[in-house]
Amino acid sequence: MFYKLGSCIAVSAFACMAQAEGNLTFTTGMDYSSGHYGQAEKTRITYVPFITKYALNDQWTFKAVVPWLTIDGPGAVSADSRIITGNSTARRTRESGLGDVVLGTTYSALQLNDQKLYLDLGFKVKVPTASESKGLGTGKTDYTMTADLYKTLDRVTLLGTVGYKVLGDPSGVSLNNVWFSTVGAVYKIDDQNNIGATLDLRQATTSNNTGLREYTIFYSHKFDQRYKLQTYMVAGDTTSSVDFGAGAMLAMSW
């Protein structure tokens, strides 16, 4: 789910996956998004991630994301975080291939169980395995640092993220390093079902772009101690934001 792994779902997945039983979790699914991103024609992106997460203990978690993606559009929009990298091409193209691999770790810095307050610190590296010539990625390494805060009040969990991303510059394009944030809430319907919503914000990656502002609603269902499913829809209201997106992710833990 390309950018959602770094923004839209990264926080909302707390409701579905953060309390998975066992040390090893495998997640896969499909994300679809469509947007104009300042172009005359829409760019449509399908993203299929294969995610492995390993919890070493109560404090450290390690994650690897290996995606396959397809991008269909007029060009100039990188499938990696939908960064606008230049002017569109004269013709529409459709490209598929390996996306950028993302490696990350999270440290549980604060666990106040009595107050139900938790703070996680994260760091991840985007390895430029996606083809820049096909427009599947920027061809450069990115680094991201995050702080995630969770506070539970009865059936409601409040979520917040603040992060900073250092972007590598693709050929001929100078990208700004950006701050981003997410706020949201999860409502626990019962032991198996949760619903929630998030707001994602990000600074503009270039002086010619707008910032990102997107709204996500999601639902997660826990089948048993091993299987969990999360579905979601997302929409945005800036030039750099998705017009519409939706997806589903299935998590299996051992």
XYZ file of C-alpha atoms in Angstrom:
254
model
C 0.000 0.000 0.000
C 2.790 2.252 -0.991
C 2.449 5.604 0.809
C -0.103 4.244 3.270
C 2.507 2.058 4.834
C 4.225 5.314 5.796
C 1.182 7.361 6.612
C -2.442 6.298 6.268
C -2.159 2.751 7.525
C 0.966 2.972 9.570
C -1.033 4.382 12.483
C -4.468 2.910 11.797
C -2.953 -0.590 11.646
C -2.529 -0.322 15.430
C -6.147 -1.412 15.797
C -5.675 -4.514 13.685
C -2.097 -5.669 14.071
C -0.269 -4.081 16.987
C -1.586 -6.619 19.490
C -0.980 -9.687 17.351
C -0.192 -12.876 19.234
C 3.254 -14.358 18.700
C 6.578 -12.872 17.691
C 6.279 -13.193 13.907
C 3.627 -11.545 11.741
C 3.202 -11.737 7.964
C 0.892 -9.268 6.216
C -0.191 -8.941 2.622
C -3.073 -7.475 0.654
C -3.759 -4.872 -2.000
C -3.948 -1.084 -2.129
C -5.473 0.893 -5.004
C -5.292 4.668 -5.391
C -6.202 7.214 -8.023
C -5.384 10.916 -8.280
C -4.609 13.730 -10.701
C -1.676 15.193 -8.701
C -1.749 18.356 -10.810
C -1.882 16.470 -14.130
C -4.652 16.494 -16.733
C -5.065 12.712 -16.496
C -5.335 10.478 -13.469
C -2.514 8.307 -12.198
C -3.692 4.929 -10.908
C -1.456 2.847 -8.670
C -1.933 -0.725 -7.434
C 0.376 -1.795 -4.629
C 0.759 -5.341 -3.246
C 3.072 -5.501 -0.204
C 4.630 -8.515 1.475
C 5.394 -7.488 5.038
C 7.310 -9.464 7.650
C 7.382 -8.174 11.223
C 9.371 -9.726 14.065
C 8.990 -8.739 17.734
C 12.262 -9.474 19.487
C 10.837 -8.694 22.922
C 8.366 -6.273 24.499
C 10.367 -3.285 23.255
C 11.943 -3.957 19.848
C 10.134 -4.718 16.590
C 11.741 -5.170 13.172
C 9.899 -4.933 9.851
C 10.672 -5.543 6.178
C 8.350 -4.569 3.316
C 8.843 -5.998 -0.182
C 6.199 -4.652 -2.606
C 5.042 -5.282 -6.147
C 3.324 -2.384 -7.855
C 1.700 -1.198 -11.056
C 1.459 2.452 -12.059
C -0.779 3.644 -14.900
C -0.585 7.334 -15.776
C 0.907 10.171 -17.793
C 4.212 10.107 -15.922
C 5.852 12.610 -13.549
C 4.328 10.969 -10.452
C 6.549 8.527 -8.603
C 4.749 5.551 -7.114
C 6.881 6.029 -4.026
C 4.801 8.324 -1.779
C 3.261 9.887 -4.911
C 6.092 12.400 -5.201
C 5.672 14.620 -8.262
C 9.036 14.460 -10.009
C 8.479 16.640 -13.092
C 6.276 17.314 -16.098
C 4.053 14.616 -17.534
C 4.984 12.702 -20.646
C 3.089 13.092 -23.919
C 1.599 9.626 -23.663
C 0.100 7.496 -20.961
C 2.144 4.497 -19.824
C 1.572 1.443 -17.668
C 4.501 -0.064 -15.787
C 4.817 -2.886 -13.260
C 7.650 -4.229 -11.170
C 9.346 -4.500 -7.832
C 8.763 -1.482 -5.625
C 11.101 0.054 -3.087
C 12.013 -2.243 -0.193
C 11.505 -0.651 3.237
C 13.414 -1.797 6.329
C 12.452 -0.456 9.733
C 12.658 -0.857 13.475
C 10.461 0.377 16.313
C 11.411 0.832 19.966
C 8.736 0.950 22.655
C 10.115 3.846 24.665
C 7.195 4.259 27.090
C 4.700 1.704 28.404
C 2.468 3.080 31.153
C -0.007 0.222 31.456
C -1.933 1.726 34.360
C -2.476 4.963 32.415
C -2.819 3.080 29.113
C -0.302 5.417 27.524
C 2.333 4.187 25.049
C 5.098 5.826 23.031
C 6.968 4.156 20.152
C 10.029 5.554 18.376
C 10.700 4.359 14.855
C 13.325 4.528 12.141
C 13.131 3.157 8.611
C 15.128 3.179 5.407
C 13.670 3.027 1.921
C 16.023 1.016 -0.284
C 15.710 2.194 -3.936
C 14.953 -1.170 -5.532
C 12.134 0.232 -7.728
C 12.961 1.250 -11.285
C 13.384 5.006 -11.635
C 13.195 4.806 -15.428
C 9.768 3.176 -15.198
C 8.552 5.750 -12.685
C 8.147 3.142 -9.953
C 10.391 5.055 -7.547
C 12.748 7.993 -7.200
C 15.847 5.802 -7.420
C 17.196 7.283 -4.195
C 17.404 6.236 -0.553
C 15.052 7.882 1.954
C 15.247 7.924 5.754
C 12.303 8.370 8.113
C 12.086 8.952 11.871
C 8.778 8.738 13.745
C 7.266 9.058 17.205
C 3.898 7.316 17.737
C 1.745 8.021 20.794
C -1.283 5.926 21.872
C -3.707 6.710 24.695
C -6.666 4.470 25.521
C -9.823 5.846 27.153
C -12.308 3.044 27.805
C -13.251 1.818 24.282
C -11.491 4.636 22.411
C -7.772 4.742 21.581
C -6.369 8.095 20.496
C -3.480 7.953 17.997
C -0.838 10.464 17.047
C 2.322 10.413 14.935
C 4.989 13.009 14.255
C 7.716 12.183 11.758
C 10.498 13.602 9.634
C 11.523 12.218 6.235
C 14.861 12.839 4.527
C 14.282 12.451 0.782
C 16.952 11.580 -1.750
C 16.917 13.755 -4.865
C 16.149 11.994 -8.158
C 17.935 13.136 -11.307
C 17.069 16.753 -12.132
C 14.735 17.241 -9.147
C 15.454 18.831 -5.761
C 13.156 17.490 -3.049
C 12.538 19.045 0.340
C 12.928 17.035 3.504
C 9.479 17.040 5.092
C 7.653 16.849 8.402
C 4.487 14.775 8.524
C 1.900 13.881 11.130
C -1.150 11.727 11.739
C -3.972 12.079 14.268
C -6.863 9.704 14.697
C -8.952 7.479 16.901
C -9.958 3.815 17.080
C -13.227 2.639 18.613
C -13.355 -0.908 20.000
C -16.755 -2.367 19.095
C -15.975 -5.681 20.779
C -13.042 -8.074 21.165
C -13.047 -8.825 17.421
C -14.005 -5.582 15.695
C -12.661 -2.029 15.561
C -13.478 1.048 13.503
C -11.551 4.286 13.251
C -10.469 7.328 11.320
C -7.223 9.240 10.755
C -6.075 12.530 9.276
C -2.664 12.539 7.538
C -0.663 15.703 6.870
C 2.683 16.211 5.101
C 4.670 19.227 3.979
C 5.183 19.889 0.271
C 8.100 17.972 -1.224
C 8.916 20.797 -3.695
C 8.137 24.502 -3.966
C 5.808 23.724 -6.905
C 3.711 21.210 -4.947
C 1.114 21.486 -2.234
C 1.237 19.709 1.077
C -0.582 16.426 1.560
C -3.873 16.189 3.473
C -5.785 12.896 3.472
C -8.644 11.366 5.446
C -8.904 7.639 6.140
C -11.680 5.506 7.599
C -10.990 1.869 8.421
C -12.440 -1.296 9.872
C -10.536 -4.224 11.339
C -11.716 -7.704 12.258
C -9.885 -10.283 14.347
C -10.874 -13.781 13.239
C -8.861 -15.502 15.985
C -5.456 -15.268 17.647
C -3.695 -15.767 14.301
C -5.675 -13.958 11.572
C -6.713 -10.309 11.336
C -8.166 -8.308 8.438
C -8.161 -4.556 7.932
C -10.017 -2.656 5.211
C -9.968 1.081 4.562
C -10.875 3.956 2.270
C -8.986 7.236 1.866
C -9.580 10.582 0.143
C -7.639 13.848 -0.001
C -8.281 17.495 -0.814
C -4.954 18.904 -2.029
C -3.120 18.591 -5.355
C -0.550 16.199 -3.875
C -3.211 14.048 -2.206
C -4.991 10.979 -3.510
C -8.475 11.551 -4.939
C -9.619 8.118 -3.817
C -7.962 5.037 -2.419
C -9.017 1.747 -0.860
C -7.439 -1.474 0.246
C -7.457 -4.566 2.420
C -4.657 -6.173 4.448
C -4.620 -9.646 5.999
C -2.220 -10.315 8.893
C -1.159 -13.786 10.041
C 0.859 -14.220 13.240
C 2.685 -17.046 14.942
